CSV table of N, CA, C and O in Angstrom, one decimal:
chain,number,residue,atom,x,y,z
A,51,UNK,N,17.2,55.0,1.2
A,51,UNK,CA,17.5,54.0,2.2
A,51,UNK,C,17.5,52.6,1.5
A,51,UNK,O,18.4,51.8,1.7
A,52,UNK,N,16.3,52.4,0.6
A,52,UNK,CA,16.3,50.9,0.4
A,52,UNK,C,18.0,51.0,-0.9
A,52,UNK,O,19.1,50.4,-0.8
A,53,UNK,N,17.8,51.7,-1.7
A,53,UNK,CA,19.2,51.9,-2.3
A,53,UNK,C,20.6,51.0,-1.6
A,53,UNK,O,21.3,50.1,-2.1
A,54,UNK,N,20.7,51.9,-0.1
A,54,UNK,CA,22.0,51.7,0.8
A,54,UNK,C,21.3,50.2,1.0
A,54,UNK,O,22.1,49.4,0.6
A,55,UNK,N,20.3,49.6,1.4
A,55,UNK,CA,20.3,48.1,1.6
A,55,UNK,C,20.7,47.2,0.4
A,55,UNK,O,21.3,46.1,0.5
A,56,UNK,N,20.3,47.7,-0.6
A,56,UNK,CA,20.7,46.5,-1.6
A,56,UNK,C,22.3,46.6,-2.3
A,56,UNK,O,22.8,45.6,-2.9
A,57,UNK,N,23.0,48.2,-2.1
A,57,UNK,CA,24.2,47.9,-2.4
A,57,UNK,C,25.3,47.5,-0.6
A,57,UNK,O,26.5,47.4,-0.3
A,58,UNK,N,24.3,47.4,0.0
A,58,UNK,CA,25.0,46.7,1.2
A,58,UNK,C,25.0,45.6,0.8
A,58,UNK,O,26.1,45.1,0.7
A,59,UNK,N,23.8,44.8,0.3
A,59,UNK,CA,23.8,43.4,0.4
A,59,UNK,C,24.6,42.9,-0.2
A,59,UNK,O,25.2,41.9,0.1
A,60,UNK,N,24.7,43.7,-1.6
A,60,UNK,CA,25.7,42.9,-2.5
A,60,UNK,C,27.0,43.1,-2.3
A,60,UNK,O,27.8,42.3,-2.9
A,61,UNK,N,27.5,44.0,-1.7
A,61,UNK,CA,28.9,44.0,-1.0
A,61,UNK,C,28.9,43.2,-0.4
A,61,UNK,O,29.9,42.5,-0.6
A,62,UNK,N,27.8,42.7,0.9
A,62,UNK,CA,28.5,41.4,1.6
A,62,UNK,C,28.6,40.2,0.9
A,62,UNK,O,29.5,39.4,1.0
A,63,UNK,N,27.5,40.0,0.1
A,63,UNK,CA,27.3,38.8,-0.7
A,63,UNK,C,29.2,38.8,-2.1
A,63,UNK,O,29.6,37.8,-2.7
A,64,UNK,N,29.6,39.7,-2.1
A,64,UNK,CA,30.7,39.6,-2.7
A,64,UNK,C,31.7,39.3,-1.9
A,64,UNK,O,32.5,38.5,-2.1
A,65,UNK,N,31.6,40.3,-0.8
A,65,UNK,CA,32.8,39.9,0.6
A,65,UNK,C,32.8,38.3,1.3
A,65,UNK,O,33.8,37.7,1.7
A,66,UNK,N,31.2,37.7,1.3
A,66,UNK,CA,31.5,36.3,1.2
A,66,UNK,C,31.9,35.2,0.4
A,66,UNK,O,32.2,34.1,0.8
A,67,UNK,N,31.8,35.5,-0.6
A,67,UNK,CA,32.2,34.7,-2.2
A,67,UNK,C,33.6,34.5,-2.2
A,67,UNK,O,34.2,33.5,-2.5
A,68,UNK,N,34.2,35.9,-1.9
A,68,UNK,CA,35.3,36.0,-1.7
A,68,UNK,C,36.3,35.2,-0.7
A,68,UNK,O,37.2,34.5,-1.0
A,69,UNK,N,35.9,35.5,0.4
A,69,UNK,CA,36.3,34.5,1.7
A,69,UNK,C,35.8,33.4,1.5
A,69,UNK,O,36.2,32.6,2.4
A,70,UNK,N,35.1,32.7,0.6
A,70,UNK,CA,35.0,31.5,0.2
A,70,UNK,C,36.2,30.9,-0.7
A,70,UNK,O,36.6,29.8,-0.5
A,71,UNK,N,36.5,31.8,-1.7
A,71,UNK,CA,36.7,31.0,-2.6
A,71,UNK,C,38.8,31.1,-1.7
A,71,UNK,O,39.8,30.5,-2.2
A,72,UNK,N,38.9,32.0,-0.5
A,72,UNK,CA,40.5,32.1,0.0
A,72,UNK,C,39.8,30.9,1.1
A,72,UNK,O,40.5,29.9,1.0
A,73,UNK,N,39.3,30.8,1.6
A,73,UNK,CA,39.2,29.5,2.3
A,73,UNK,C,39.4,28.1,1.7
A,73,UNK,O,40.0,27.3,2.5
A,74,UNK,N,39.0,27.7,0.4
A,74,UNK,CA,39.4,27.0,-0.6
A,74,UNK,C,40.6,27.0,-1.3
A,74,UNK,O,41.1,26.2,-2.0
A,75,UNK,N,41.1,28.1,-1.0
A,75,UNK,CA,42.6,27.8,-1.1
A,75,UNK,C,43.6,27.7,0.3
A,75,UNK,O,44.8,27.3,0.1
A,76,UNK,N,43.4,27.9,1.4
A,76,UNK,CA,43.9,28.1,2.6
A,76,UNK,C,44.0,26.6,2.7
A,76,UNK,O,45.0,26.0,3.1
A,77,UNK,N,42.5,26.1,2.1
A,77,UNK,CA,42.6,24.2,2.8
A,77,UNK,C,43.8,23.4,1.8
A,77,UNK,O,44.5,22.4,2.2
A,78,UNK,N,43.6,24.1,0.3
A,78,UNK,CA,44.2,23.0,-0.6
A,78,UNK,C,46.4,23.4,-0.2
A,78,UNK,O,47.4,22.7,-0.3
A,79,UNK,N,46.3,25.2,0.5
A,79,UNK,CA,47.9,24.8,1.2
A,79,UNK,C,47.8,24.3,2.2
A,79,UNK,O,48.9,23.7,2.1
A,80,UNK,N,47.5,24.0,3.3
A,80,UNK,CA,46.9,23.6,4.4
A,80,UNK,C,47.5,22.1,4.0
A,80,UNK,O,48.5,21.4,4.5
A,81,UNK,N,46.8,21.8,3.1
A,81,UNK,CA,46.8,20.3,2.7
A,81,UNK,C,48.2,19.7,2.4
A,81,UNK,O,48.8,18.7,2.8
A,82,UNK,N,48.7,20.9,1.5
A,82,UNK,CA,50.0,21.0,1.1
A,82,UNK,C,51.4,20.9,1.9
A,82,UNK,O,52.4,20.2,1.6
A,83,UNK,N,51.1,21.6,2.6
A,83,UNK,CA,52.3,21.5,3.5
A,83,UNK,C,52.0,20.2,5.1
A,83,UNK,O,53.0,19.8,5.6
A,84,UNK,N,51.1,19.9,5.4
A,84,UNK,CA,51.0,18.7,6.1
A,84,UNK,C,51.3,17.6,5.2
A,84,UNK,O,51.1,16.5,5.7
A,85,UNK,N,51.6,17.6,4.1
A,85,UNK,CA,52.1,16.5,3.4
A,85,UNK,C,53.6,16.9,3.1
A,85,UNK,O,54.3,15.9,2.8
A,86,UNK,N,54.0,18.1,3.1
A,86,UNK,CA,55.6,18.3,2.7
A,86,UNK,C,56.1,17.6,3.8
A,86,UNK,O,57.0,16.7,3.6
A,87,UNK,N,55.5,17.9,5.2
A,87,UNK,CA,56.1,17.8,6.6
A,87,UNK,C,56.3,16.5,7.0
A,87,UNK,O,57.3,16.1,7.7
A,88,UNK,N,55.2,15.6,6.5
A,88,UNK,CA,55.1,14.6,6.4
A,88,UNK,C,56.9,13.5,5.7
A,88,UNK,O,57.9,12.9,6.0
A,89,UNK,N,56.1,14.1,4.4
A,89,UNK,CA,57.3,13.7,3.2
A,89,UNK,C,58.6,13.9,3.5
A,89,UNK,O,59.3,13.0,3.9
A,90,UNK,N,58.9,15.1,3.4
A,90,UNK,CA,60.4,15.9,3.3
A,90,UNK,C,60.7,16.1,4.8
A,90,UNK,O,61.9,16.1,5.0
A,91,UNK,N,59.9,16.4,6.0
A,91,UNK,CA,60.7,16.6,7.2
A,91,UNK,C,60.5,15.1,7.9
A,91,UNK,O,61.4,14.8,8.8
A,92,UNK,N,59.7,14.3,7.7
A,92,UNK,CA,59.6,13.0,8.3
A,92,UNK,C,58.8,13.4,9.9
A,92,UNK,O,59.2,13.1,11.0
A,93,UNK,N,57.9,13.9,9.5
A,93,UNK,CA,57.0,14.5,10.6
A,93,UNK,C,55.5,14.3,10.6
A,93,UNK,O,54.6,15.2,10.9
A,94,UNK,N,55.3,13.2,10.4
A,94,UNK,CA,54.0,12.2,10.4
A,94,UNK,C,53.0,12.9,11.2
A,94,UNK,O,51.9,13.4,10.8
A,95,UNK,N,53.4,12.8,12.3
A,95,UNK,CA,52.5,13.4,12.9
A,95,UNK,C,51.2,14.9,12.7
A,95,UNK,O,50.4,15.3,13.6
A,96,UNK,N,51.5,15.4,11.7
A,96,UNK,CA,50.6,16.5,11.0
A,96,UNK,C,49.7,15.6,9.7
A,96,UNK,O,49.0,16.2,8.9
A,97,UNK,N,49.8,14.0,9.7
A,97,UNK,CA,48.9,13.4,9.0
A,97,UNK,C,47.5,13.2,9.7
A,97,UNK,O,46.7,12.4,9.1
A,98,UNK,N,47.3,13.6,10.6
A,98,UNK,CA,46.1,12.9,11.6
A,98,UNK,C,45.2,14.3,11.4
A,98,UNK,O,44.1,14.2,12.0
A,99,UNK,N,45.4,15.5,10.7
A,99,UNK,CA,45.0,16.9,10.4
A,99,UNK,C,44.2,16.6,9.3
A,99,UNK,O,43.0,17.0,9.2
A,100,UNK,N,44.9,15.8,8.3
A,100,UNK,CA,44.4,16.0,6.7
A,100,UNK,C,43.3,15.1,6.6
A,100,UNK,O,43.6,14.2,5.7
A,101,UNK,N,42.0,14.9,7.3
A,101,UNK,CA,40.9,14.2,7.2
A,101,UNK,C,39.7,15.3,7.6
A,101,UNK,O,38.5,15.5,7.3
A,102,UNK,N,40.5,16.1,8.4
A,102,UNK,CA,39.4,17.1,8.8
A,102,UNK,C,39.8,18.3,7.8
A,102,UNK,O,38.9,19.0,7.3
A,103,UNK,N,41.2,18.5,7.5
A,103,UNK,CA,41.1,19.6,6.3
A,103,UNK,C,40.2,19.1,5.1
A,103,UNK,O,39.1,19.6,4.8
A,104,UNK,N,40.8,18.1,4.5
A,104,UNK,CA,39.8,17.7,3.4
A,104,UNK,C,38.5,17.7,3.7
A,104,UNK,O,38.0,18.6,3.0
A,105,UNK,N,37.7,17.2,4.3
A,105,UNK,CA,36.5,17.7,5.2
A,105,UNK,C,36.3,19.0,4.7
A,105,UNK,O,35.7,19.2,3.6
A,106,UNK,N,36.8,19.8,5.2
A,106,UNK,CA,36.4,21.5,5.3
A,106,UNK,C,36.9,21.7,3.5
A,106,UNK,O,36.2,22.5,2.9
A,107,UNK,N,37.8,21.2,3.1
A,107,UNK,CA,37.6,21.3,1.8
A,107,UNK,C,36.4,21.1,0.5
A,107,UNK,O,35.6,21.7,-0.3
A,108,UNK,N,36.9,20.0,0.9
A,108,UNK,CA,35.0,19.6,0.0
A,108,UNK,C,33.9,19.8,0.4
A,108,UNK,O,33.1,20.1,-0.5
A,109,UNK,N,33.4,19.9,1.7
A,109,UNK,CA,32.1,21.2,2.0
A,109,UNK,C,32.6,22.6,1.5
A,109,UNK,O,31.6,23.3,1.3
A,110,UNK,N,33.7,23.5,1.2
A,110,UNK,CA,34.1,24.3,0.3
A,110,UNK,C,33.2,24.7,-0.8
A,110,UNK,O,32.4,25.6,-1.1
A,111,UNK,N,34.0,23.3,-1.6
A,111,UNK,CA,34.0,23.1,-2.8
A,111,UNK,C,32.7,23.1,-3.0
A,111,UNK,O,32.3,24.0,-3.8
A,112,UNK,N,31.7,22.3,-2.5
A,112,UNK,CA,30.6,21.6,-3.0
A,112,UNK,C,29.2,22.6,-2.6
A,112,UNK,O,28.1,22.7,-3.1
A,113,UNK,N,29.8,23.3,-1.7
A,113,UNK,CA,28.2,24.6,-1.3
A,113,UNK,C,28.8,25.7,-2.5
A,113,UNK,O,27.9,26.5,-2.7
A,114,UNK,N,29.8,26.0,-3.2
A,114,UNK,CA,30.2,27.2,-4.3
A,114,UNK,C,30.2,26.7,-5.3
A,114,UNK,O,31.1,26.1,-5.7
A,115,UNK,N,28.9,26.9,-6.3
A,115,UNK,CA,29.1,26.6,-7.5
A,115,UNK,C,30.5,27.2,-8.6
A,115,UNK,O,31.1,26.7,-9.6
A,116,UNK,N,30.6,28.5,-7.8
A,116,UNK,CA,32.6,29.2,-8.5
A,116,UNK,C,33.1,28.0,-8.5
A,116,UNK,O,33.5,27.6,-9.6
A,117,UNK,N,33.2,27.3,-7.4
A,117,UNK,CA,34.0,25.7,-7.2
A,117,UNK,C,34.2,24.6,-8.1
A,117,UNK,O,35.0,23.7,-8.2
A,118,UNK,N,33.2,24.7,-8.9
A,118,UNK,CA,32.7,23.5,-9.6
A,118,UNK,C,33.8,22.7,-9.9
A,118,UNK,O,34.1,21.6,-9.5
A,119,UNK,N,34.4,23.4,-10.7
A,119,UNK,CA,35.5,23.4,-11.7
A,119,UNK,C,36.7,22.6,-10.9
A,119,UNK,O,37.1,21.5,-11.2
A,120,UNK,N,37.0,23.4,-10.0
A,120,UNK,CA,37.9,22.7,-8.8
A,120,UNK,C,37.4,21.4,-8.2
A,120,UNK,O,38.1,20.4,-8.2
A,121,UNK,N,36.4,21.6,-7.9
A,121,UNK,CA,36.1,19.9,-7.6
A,121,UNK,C,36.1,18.8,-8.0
A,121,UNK,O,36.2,17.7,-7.4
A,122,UNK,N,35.8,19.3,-9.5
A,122,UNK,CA,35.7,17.8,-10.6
A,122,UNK,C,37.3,17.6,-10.5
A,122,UNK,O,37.7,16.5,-10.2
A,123,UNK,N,38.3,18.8,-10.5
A,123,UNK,CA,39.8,18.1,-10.9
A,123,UNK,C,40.0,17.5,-9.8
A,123,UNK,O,40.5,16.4,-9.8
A,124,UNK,N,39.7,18.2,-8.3
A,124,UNK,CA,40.4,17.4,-7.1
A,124,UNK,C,39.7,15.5,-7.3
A,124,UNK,O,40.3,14.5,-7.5
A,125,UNK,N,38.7,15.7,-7.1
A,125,UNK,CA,37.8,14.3,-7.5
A,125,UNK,C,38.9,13.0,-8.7
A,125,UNK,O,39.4,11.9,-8.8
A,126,UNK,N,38.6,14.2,-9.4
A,126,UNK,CA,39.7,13.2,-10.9
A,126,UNK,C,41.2,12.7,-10.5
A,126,UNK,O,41.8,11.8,-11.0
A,127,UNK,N,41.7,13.8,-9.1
A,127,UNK,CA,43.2,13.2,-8.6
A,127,UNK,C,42.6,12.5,-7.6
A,127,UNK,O,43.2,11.5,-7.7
A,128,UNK,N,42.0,12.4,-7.0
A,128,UNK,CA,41.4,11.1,-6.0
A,128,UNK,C,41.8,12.1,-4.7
A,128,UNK,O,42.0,11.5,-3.6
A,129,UNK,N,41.9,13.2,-4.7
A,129,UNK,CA,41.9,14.1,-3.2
A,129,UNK,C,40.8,15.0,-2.6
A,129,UNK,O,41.0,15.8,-1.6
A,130,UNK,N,39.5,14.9,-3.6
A,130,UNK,CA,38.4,14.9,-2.7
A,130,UNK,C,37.7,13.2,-2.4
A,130,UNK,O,36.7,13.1,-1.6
């Protein structure tokens, strides 16, 4: 029994790591394409989004040490 608890746990604790680290990418296309739409279709109006994506990005970034790495570069482009 205690066996099946600790290889449960670490399955979830992988299954969240994981959905963290596709959430962290969901935000940085997310990010992506409210700025194509912006740019290339002249559709401004999906700019009033990218304050709360970035938001949910960098709380992302900053609770996953996996992230680290990613944050110093977004930081260094001035988009965290």
């Amino acid at each position: 029994m205690e066996k099946k608890l600790r290889r449960q746990s670490a399955t979830s604790t992988r299954k969240s790591g994981a959905c963290t680290l596709l959430a962290a990418q969901r935000h940085c296309k997310v990010l992506g394409i409210f700025t194509r739409l912006h740019r290339r279709d002249g559709k401004p109006v999906y700019l009033r989004h990218i304050p709360r994506v970035a938001r949910l990005l960098r709380e992302t970034v900053e609770s996953t040490p996996a992230l680290a790495e990613l944050g110093a570069w977004l930081r260094a482009q001035s988009l965290l």
